[in-house]
PDB file of C-alpha atoms in Angstrom:
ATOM      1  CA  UNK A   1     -16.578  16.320   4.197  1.00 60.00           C
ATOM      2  CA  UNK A   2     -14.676  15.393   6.961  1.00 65.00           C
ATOM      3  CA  UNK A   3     -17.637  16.335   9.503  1.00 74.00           C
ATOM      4  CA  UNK A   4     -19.786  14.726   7.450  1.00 78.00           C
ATOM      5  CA  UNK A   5     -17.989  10.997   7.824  1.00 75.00           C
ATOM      6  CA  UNK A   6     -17.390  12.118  11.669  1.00 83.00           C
ATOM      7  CA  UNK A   7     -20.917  12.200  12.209  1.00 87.00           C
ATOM      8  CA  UNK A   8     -21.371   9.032  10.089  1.00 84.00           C
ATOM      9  CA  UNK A   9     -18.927   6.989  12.451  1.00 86.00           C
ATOM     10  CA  UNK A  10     -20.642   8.737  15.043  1.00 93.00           C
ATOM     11  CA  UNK A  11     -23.974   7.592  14.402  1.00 92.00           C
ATOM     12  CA  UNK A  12     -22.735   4.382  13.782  1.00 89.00           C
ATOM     13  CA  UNK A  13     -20.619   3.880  17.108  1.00 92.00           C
ATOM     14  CA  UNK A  14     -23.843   5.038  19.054  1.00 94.00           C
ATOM     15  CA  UNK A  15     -26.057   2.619  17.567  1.00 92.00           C
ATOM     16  CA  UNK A  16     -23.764  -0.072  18.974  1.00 89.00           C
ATOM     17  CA  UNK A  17     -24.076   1.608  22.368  1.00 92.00           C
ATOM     18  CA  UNK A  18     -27.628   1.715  22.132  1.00 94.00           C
ATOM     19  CA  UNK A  19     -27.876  -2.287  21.294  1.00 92.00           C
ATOM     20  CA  UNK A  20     -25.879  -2.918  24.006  1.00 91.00           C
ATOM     21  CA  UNK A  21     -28.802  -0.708  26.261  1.00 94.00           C
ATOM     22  CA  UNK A  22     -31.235  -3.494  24.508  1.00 94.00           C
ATOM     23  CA  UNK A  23     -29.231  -6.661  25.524  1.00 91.00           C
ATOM     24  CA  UNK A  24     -28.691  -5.212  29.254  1.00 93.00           C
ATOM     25  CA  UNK A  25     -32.341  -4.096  29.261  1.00 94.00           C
ATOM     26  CA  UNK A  26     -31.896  -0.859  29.712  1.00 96.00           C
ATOM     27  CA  UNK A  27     -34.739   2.168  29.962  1.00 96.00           C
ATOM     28  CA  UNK A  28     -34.441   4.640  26.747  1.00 96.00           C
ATOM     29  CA  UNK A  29     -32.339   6.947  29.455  1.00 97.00           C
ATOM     30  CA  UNK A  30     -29.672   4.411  29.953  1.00 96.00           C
ATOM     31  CA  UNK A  31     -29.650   3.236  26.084  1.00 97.00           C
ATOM     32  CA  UNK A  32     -29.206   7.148  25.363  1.00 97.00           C
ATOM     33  CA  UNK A  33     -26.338   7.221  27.753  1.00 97.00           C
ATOM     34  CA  UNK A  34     -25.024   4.556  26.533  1.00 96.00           C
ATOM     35  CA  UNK A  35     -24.955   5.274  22.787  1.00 96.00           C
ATOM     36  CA  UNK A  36     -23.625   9.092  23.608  1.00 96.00           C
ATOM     37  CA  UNK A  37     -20.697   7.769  25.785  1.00 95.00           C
ATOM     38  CA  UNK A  38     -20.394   4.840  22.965  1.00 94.00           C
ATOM     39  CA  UNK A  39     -19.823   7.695  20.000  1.00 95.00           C
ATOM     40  CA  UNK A  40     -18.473  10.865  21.848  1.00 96.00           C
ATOM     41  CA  UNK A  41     -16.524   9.554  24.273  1.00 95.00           C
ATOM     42  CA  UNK A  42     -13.272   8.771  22.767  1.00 95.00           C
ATOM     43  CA  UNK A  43     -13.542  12.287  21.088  1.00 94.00           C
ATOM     44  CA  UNK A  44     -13.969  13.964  24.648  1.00 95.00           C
ATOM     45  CA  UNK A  45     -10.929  11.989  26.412  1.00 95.00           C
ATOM     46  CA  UNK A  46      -8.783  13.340  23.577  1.00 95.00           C
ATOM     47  CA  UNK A  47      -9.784  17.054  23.524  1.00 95.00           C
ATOM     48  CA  UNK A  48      -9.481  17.022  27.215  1.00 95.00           C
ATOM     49  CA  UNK A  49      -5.955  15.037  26.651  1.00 96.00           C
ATOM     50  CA  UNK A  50      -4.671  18.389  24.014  1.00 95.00           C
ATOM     51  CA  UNK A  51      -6.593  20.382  26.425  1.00 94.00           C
ATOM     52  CA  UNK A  52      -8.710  21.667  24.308  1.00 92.00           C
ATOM     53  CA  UNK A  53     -12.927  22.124  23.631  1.00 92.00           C
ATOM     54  CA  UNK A  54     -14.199  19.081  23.214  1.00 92.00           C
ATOM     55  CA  UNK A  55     -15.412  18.760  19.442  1.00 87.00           C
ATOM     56  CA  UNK A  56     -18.694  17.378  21.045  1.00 89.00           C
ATOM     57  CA  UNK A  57     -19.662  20.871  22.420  1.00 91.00           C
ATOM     58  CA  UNK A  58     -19.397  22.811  19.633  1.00 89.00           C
ATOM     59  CA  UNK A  59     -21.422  21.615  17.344  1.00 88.00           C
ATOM     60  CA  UNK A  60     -25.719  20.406  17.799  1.00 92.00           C
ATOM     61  CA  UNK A  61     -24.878  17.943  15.207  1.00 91.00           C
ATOM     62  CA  UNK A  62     -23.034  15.542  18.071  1.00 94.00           C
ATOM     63  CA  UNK A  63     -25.950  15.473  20.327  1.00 93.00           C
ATOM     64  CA  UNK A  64     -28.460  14.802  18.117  1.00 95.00           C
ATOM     65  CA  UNK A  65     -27.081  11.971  16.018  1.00 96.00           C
ATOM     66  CA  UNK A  66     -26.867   9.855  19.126  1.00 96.00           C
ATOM     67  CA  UNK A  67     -29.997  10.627  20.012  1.00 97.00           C
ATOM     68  CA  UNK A  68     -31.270   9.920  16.843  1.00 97.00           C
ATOM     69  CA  UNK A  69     -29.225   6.551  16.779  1.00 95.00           C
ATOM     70  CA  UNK A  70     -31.062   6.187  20.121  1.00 97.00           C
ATOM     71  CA  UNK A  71     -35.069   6.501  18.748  1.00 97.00           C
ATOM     72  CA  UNK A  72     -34.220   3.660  15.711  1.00 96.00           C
ATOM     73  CA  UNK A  73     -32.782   1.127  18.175  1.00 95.00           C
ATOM     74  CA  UNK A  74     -35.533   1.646  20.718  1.00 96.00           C
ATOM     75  CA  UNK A  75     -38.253   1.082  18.101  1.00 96.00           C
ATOM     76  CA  UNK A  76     -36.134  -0.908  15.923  1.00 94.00           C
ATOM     77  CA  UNK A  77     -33.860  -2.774  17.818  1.00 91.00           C
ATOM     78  CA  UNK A  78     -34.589  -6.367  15.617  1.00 93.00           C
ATOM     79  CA  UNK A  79     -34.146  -5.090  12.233  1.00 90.00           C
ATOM     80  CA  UNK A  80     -31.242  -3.308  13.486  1.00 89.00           C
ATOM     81  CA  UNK A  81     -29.494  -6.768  14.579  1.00 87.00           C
ATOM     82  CA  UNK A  82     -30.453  -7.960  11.027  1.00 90.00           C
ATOM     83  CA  UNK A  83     -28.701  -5.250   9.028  1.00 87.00           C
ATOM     84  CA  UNK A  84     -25.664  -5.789  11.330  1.00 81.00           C
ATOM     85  CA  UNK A  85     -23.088  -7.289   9.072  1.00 85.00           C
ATOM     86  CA  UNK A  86     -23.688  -3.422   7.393  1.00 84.00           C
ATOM     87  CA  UNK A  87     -23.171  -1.632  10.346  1.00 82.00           C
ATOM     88  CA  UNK A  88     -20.315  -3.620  11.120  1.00 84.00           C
ATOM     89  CA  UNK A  89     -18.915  -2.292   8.003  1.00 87.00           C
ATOM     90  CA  UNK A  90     -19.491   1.191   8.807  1.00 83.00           C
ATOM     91  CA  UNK A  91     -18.235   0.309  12.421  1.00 86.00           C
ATOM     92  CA  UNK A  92     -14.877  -0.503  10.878  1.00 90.00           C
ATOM     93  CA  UNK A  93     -14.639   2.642   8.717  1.00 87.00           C
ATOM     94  CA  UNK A  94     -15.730   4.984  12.288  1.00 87.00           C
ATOM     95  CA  UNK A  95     -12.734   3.136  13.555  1.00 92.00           C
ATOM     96  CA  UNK A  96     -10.256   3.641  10.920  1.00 93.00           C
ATOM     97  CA  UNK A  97     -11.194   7.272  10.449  1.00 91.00           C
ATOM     98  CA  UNK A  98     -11.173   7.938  14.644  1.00 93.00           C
ATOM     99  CA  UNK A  99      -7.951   6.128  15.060  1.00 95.00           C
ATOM    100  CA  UNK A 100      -6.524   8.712  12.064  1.00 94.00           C
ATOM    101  CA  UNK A 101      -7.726  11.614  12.969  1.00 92.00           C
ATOM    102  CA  UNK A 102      -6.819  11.405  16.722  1.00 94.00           C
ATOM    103  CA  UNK A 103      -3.026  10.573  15.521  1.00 96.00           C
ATOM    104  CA  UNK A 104      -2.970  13.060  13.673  1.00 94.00           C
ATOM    105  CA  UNK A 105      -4.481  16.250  16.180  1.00 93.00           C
ATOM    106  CA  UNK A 106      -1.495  14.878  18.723  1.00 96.00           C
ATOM    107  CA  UNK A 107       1.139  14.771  16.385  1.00 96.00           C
ATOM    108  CA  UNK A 108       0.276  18.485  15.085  1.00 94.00           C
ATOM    109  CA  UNK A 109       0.230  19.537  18.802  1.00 95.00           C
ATOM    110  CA  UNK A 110       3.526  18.100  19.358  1.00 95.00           C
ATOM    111  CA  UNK A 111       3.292  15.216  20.869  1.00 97.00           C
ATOM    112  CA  UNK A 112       5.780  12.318  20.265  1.00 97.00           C
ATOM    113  CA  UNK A 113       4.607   9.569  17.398  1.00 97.00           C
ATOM    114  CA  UNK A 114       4.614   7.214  20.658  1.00 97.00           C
ATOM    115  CA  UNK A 115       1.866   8.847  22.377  1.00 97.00           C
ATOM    116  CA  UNK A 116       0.021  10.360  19.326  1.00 97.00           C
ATOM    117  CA  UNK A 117      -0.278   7.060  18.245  1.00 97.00           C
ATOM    118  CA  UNK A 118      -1.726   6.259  22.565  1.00 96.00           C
ATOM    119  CA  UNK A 119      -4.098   9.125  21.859  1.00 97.00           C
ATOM    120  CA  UNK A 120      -5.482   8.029  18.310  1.00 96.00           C
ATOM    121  CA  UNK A 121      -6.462   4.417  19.851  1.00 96.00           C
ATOM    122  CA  UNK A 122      -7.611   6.343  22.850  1.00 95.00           C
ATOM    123  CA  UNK A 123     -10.154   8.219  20.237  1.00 95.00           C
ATOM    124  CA  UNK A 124     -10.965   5.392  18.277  1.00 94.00           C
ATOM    125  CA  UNK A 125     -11.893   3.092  21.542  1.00 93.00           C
ATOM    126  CA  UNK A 126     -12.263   5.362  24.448  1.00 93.00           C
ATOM    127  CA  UNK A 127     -15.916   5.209  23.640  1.00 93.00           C
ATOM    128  CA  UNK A 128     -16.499   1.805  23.469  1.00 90.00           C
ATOM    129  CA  UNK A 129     -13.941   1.354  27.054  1.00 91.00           C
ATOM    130  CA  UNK A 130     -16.410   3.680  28.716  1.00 94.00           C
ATOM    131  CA  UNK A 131     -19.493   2.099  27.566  1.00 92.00           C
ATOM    132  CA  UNK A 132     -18.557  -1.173  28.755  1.00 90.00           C
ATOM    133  CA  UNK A 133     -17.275   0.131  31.746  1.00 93.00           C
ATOM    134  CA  UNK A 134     -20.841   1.646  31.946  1.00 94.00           C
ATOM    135  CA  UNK A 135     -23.051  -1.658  31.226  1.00 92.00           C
ATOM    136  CA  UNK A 136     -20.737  -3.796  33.214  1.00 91.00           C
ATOM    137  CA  UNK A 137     -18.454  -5.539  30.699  1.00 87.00           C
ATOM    138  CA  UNK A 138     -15.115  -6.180  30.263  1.00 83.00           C
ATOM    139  CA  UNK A 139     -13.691  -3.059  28.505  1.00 84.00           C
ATOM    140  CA  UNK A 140     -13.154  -4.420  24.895  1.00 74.00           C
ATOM    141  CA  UNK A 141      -9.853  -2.724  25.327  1.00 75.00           C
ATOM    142  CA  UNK A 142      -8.559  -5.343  28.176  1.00 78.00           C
ATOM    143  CA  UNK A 143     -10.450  -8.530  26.503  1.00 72.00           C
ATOM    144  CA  UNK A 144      -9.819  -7.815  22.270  1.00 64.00           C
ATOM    145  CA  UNK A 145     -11.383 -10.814  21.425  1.00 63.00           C
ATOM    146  CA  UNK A 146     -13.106  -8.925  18.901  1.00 69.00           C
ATOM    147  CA  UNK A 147      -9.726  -8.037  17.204  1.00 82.00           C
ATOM    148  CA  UNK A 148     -10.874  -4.544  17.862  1.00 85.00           C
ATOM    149  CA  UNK A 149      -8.137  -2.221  19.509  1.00 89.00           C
ATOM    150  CA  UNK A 150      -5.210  -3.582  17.551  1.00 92.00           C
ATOM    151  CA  UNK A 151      -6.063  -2.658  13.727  1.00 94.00           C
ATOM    152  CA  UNK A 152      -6.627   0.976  15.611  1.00 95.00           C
ATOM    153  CA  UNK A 153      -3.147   0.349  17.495  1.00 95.00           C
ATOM    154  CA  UNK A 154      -1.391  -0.331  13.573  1.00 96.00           C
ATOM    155  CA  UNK A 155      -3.594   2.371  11.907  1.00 97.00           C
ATOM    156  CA  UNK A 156      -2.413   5.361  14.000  1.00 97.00           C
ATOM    157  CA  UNK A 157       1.086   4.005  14.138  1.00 98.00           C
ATOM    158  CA  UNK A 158       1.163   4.110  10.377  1.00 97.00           C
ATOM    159  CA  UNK A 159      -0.793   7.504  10.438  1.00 97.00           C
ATOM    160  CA  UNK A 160       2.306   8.799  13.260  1.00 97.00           C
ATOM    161  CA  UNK A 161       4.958   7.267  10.816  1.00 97.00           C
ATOM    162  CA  UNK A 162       3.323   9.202   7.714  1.00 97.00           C
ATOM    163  CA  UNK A 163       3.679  12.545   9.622  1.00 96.00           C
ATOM    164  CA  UNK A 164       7.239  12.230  10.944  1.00 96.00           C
ATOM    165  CA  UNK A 165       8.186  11.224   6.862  1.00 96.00           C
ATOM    166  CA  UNK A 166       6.315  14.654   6.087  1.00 94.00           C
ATOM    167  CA  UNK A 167       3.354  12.851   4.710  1.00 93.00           C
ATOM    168  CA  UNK A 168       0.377  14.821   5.613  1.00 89.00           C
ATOM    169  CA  UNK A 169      -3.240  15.742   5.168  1.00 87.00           C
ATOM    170  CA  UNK A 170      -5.845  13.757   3.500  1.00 86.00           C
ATOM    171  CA  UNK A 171      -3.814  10.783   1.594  1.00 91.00           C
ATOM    172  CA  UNK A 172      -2.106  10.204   5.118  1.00 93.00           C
ATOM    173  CA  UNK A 173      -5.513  10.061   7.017  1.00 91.00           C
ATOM    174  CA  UNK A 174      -7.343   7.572   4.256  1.00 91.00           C
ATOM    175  CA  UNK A 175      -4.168   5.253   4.241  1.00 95.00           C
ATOM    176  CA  UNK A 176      -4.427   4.970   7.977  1.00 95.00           C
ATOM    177  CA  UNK A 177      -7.673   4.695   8.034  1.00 93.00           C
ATOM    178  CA  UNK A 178      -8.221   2.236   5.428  1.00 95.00           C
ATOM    179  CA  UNK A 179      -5.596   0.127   6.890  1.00 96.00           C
ATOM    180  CA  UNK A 180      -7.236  -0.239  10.014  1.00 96.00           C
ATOM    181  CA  UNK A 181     -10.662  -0.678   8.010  1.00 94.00           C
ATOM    182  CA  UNK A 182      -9.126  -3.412   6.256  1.00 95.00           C
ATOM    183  CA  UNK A 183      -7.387  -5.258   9.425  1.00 94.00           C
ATOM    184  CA  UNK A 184     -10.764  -5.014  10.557  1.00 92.00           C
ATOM    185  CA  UNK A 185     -13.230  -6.370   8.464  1.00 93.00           C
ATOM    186  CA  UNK A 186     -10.274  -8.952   7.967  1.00 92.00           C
ATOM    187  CA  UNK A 187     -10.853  -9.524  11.543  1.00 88.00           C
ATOM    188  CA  UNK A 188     -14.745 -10.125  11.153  1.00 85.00           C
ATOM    189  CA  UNK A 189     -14.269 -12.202   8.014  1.00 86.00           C
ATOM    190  CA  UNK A 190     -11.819 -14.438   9.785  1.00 87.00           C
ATOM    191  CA  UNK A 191     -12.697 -14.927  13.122  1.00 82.00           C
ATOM    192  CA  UNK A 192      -9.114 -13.183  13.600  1.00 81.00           C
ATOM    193  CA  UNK A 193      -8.892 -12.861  17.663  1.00 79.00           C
ATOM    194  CA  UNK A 194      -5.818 -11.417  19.908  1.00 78.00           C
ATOM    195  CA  UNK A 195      -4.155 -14.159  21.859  1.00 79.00           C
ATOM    196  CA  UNK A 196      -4.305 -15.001  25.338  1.00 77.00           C
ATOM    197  CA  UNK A 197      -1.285 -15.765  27.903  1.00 82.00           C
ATOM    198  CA  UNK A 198      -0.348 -19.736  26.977  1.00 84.00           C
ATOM    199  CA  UNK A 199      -2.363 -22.102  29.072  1.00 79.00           C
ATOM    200  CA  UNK A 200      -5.516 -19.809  29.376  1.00 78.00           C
ATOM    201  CA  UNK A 201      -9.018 -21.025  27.599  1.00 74.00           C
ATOM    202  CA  UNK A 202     -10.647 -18.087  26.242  1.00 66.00           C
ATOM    203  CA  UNK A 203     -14.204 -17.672  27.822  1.00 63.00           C
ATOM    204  CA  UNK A 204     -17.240 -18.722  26.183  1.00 54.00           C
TER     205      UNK A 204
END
């Protein structure tokens, strides 16, 4: 089951990726790149982090659901950007469950709550950071104007805090997760936004 919503907030995290191709007018090679880096990469930075196999590589299941994500945005693109407010949805669940899991694989290697909660937003946005990076944005990470990074920032504290009180396993992961879900869509619903430094406009 827990593959199954992996490759869910996979898919979903690559068709961002592969939007942002569209809007940049990218060939289907960059979109491709871009929705793979979009969904696996956050995955990747953490394996590498618990030096470990990268999830990504062991299972045909990760490359193809990009890929797939890929072919409905290239032939789909504007019925895609109409369903969005779904996808968002699904976005925010991806996130929650990343941000969880993450927390959870440091903590059970032994890393500190401090930076198991580091590597749990590293999983949940380390994706997104390096497709920006990619397509020559601002990594969403530096500019959260999108109230993005910080419900993943609460979510794996509260998933690090669970563990240390000996609260583990699947109640642990859905209450961090939905947590961040919730902070989340909260965040779409509301226009919520991370502040600036005083004196600084936000840019259009």
């Amino acid at each position: 089951m827990t593959q199954v919503l992996d490759l869910v907030g996979i898919f979903v995290f690559a068709l961002s990726g592969a939007l942002v191709g569209v809007r940049r007018r990218l060939d289907v090679v960059g979109m491709a790149v871009l929705a793979s880096m979009t969904a696996l990469g956050g995955g990747i930075l953490r394996d590498l982090i618990l030096d470990a196999r990268p999830v990504a590589f062991t299972s045909v299941g990760y490359v193809v659901v990009p890929l797939a994500a890929t072919v409905i945005v290239f032939f789909w693109h504007p019925h895609v950007l109409r369903v969005m407010p779904v996808v968002n949805v699904f976005d925010a669940a991806g996130l929650g469950l990343f941000c969880a899991v993450g927390t959870e694989k440091a903590m059970n290697a032994g890393f500190s709550p401090l930076h198991a909660v580091l590597l749990g937003v590293i999983t949940a946005v380390g994706g997104g950071v390096l497709r920006d990076v990619l397509s020559g944005q601002v990594p969403i990470l530096l500019y959260d104007r999108q109230f993005y990074a910080v419900p993943a920032l609460l979510g794996s504290a509260l998933m690090a805090a669970l563990h240390v009180a000996d609260l583990r396993g699947w109640p642990a992961t859905l209450a961090a997760a939905v947590l961040t879900f919730g902070l989340r869509i909260a965040a779409v619903r509301f226009r919520l936004q991370a502040p600036l430094a005083r004196g600084v406009a936000a840019q259009e």
